[in-house]
Amino acid sequence: DKLETVSLRDTGFIGEFTTVETEGDYQVVKNSITGKGYVIAHSDIVVNCDDPMVECDGLHHILSSCHKSSVV
C-alpha cells in the first residue's frame, strides 16, 4: 500500500507500507518514506510566566536554552 501527499508547492512524500513485525509484545508497521520538503514558515512560541494559568517552573530549562536573555 502507498500513500502520496502533495503540497501546494508541488513537493510531496510517498509512504509505502512494507510489512508488519513483532517487537516484544507489540506489532509494528514497517514502512519507507521518500520525497522532499522545504521549511516555508517560522514560528514563535510566547509564554507569559506572569499568567497565573501558566506553570513556568517546569519550562525555564526549555525556554532558557533558546533565548537566554528573554527569560525572567
PDB file of C-alpha atoms in Angstrom:
ATOM      1  CA  ASP A   1       0.000   0.000   0.000  1.00  0.00           C
ATOM      2  CA  LYS A   2       1.205   3.526  -0.806  1.00  0.00           C
ATOM      3  CA  LEU A   3       0.065   6.962   0.293  1.00  0.00           C
ATOM      4  CA  GLU A   4       1.219  10.068  -1.560  1.00  0.00           C
ATOM      5  CA  THR A   5       0.945  13.545  -0.061  1.00  0.00           C
ATOM      6  CA  VAL A   6       1.460  16.556  -2.340  1.00  0.00           C
ATOM      7  CA  SER A   7       1.750  20.117  -1.024  1.00  0.00           C
ATOM      8  CA  LEU A   8       0.536  23.335  -2.605  1.00  0.00           C
ATOM      9  CA  ARG A   9       4.156  23.994  -3.643  1.00  0.00           C
ATOM     10  CA  ASP A  10       4.142  20.727  -5.590  1.00  0.00           C
ATOM     11  CA  THR A  11       6.503  18.899  -3.235  1.00  0.00           C
ATOM     12  CA  GLY A  12       5.487  15.570  -1.864  1.00  0.00           C
ATOM     13  CA  PHE A  13       6.142  12.461   0.135  1.00  0.00           C
ATOM     14  CA  ILE A  14       5.316   8.862  -0.636  1.00  0.00           C
ATOM     15  CA  GLY A  15       4.883   6.479   2.259  1.00  0.00           C
ATOM     16  CA  GLU A  16       4.935   2.782   1.415  1.00  0.00           C
ATOM     17  CA  PHE A  17       3.801   0.055   3.801  1.00  0.00           C
ATOM     18  CA  THR A  18       6.311  -2.794   3.696  1.00  0.00           C
ATOM     19  CA  THR A  19       5.497  -5.284   6.456  1.00  0.00           C
ATOM     20  CA  VAL A  20       4.196  -5.906   9.974  1.00  0.00           C
ATOM     21  CA  GLU A  21       6.649  -7.334  12.505  1.00  0.00           C
ATOM     22  CA  THR A  22       6.555  -8.184  16.187  1.00  0.00           C
ATOM     23  CA  GLU A  23       8.769  -6.239  18.592  1.00  0.00           C
ATOM     24  CA  GLY A  24       8.405  -7.676  22.090  1.00  0.00           C
ATOM     25  CA  ASP A  25       4.686  -7.689  22.894  1.00  0.00           C
ATOM     26  CA  TYR A  26       3.797  -5.234  20.120  1.00  0.00           C
ATOM     27  CA  GLN A  27       3.077  -5.425  16.417  1.00  0.00           C
ATOM     28  CA  VAL A  28       4.852  -2.677  14.490  1.00  0.00           C
ATOM     29  CA  VAL A  29       4.349  -1.412  10.956  1.00  0.00           C
ATOM     30  CA  LYS A  30       7.481  -1.094   8.841  1.00  0.00           C
ATOM     31  CA  ASN A  31       7.414   1.472   6.070  1.00  0.00           C
ATOM     32  CA  SER A  32       9.585   3.594   3.828  1.00  0.00           C
ATOM     33  CA  ILE A  33       9.162   7.285   3.121  1.00  0.00           C
ATOM     34  CA  THR A  34      10.604   9.126   0.133  1.00  0.00           C
ATOM     35  CA  GLY A  35      10.241  12.698  -1.037  1.00  0.00           C
ATOM     36  CA  LYS A  36      11.388  16.196  -0.231  1.00  0.00           C
ATOM     37  CA  GLY A  37      10.131  19.142   1.736  1.00  0.00           C
ATOM     38  CA  TYR A  38      11.013  22.734   2.457  1.00  0.00           C
ATOM     39  CA  VAL A  39      10.688  24.915   5.534  1.00  0.00           C
ATOM     40  CA  ILE A  40       8.441  27.767   4.435  1.00  0.00           C
ATOM     41  CA  ALA A  41       7.461  29.329   7.743  1.00  0.00           C
ATOM     42  CA  HIS A  42       8.897  30.483  11.067  1.00  0.00           C
ATOM     43  CA  SER A  43       7.025  30.179  14.356  1.00  0.00           C
ATOM     44  CA  ASP A  44       7.494  31.770  17.751  1.00  0.00           C
ATOM     45  CA  ILE A  45       6.034  30.449  20.975  1.00  0.00           C
ATOM     46  CA  VAL A  46       5.242  33.131  23.533  1.00  0.00           C
ATOM     47  CA  VAL A  47       4.909  32.137  27.191  1.00  0.00           C
ATOM     48  CA  ASN A  48       3.803  34.693  29.768  1.00  0.00           C
ATOM     49  CA  CYS A  49       5.157  33.425  33.090  1.00  0.00           C
ATOM     50  CA  ASP A  50       3.193  36.156  34.910  1.00  0.00           C
ATOM     51  CA  ASP A  51      -0.059  34.485  33.801  1.00  0.00           C
ATOM     52  CA  PRO A  52      -1.475  32.510  36.775  1.00  0.00           C
ATOM     53  CA  MET A  53      -2.713  29.795  34.367  1.00  0.00           C
ATOM     54  CA  VAL A  54       0.849  29.051  33.171  1.00  0.00           C
ATOM     55  CA  GLU A  55       3.103  26.792  35.241  1.00  0.00           C
ATOM     56  CA  CYS A  56       6.540  28.084  34.215  1.00  0.00           C
ATOM     57  CA  ASP A  57       8.529  26.179  36.857  1.00  0.00           C
ATOM     58  CA  GLY A  58       8.949  23.207  34.535  1.00  0.00           C
ATOM     59  CA  LEU A  59       9.613  25.335  31.450  1.00  0.00           C
ATOM     60  CA  HIS A  60      12.588  27.508  32.420  1.00  0.00           C
ATOM     61  CA  HIS A  61      15.219  24.993  31.257  1.00  0.00           C
ATOM     62  CA  ILE A  62      13.490  24.699  27.864  1.00  0.00           C
ATOM     63  CA  LEU A  63      12.889  28.412  27.391  1.00  0.00           C
ATOM     64  CA  SER A  64      16.350  29.464  28.568  1.00  0.00           C
ATOM     65  CA  SER A  65      18.090  27.099  26.144  1.00  0.00           C
ATOM     66  CA  CYS A  66      16.570  29.007  23.213  1.00  0.00           C
ATOM     67  CA  HIS A  67      16.550  32.624  24.370  1.00  0.00           C
ATOM     68  CA  LYS A  68      18.626  33.225  27.493  1.00  0.00           C
ATOM     69  CA  SER A  69      18.028  36.983  27.502  1.00  0.00           C
ATOM     70  CA  SER A  70      14.216  36.823  27.309  1.00  0.00           C
ATOM     71  CA  VAL A  71      13.504  34.504  30.270  1.00  0.00           C
ATOM     72  CA  VAL A  72      12.970  36.221  33.607  1.00  0.00           C
TER      73      VAL A  72
END
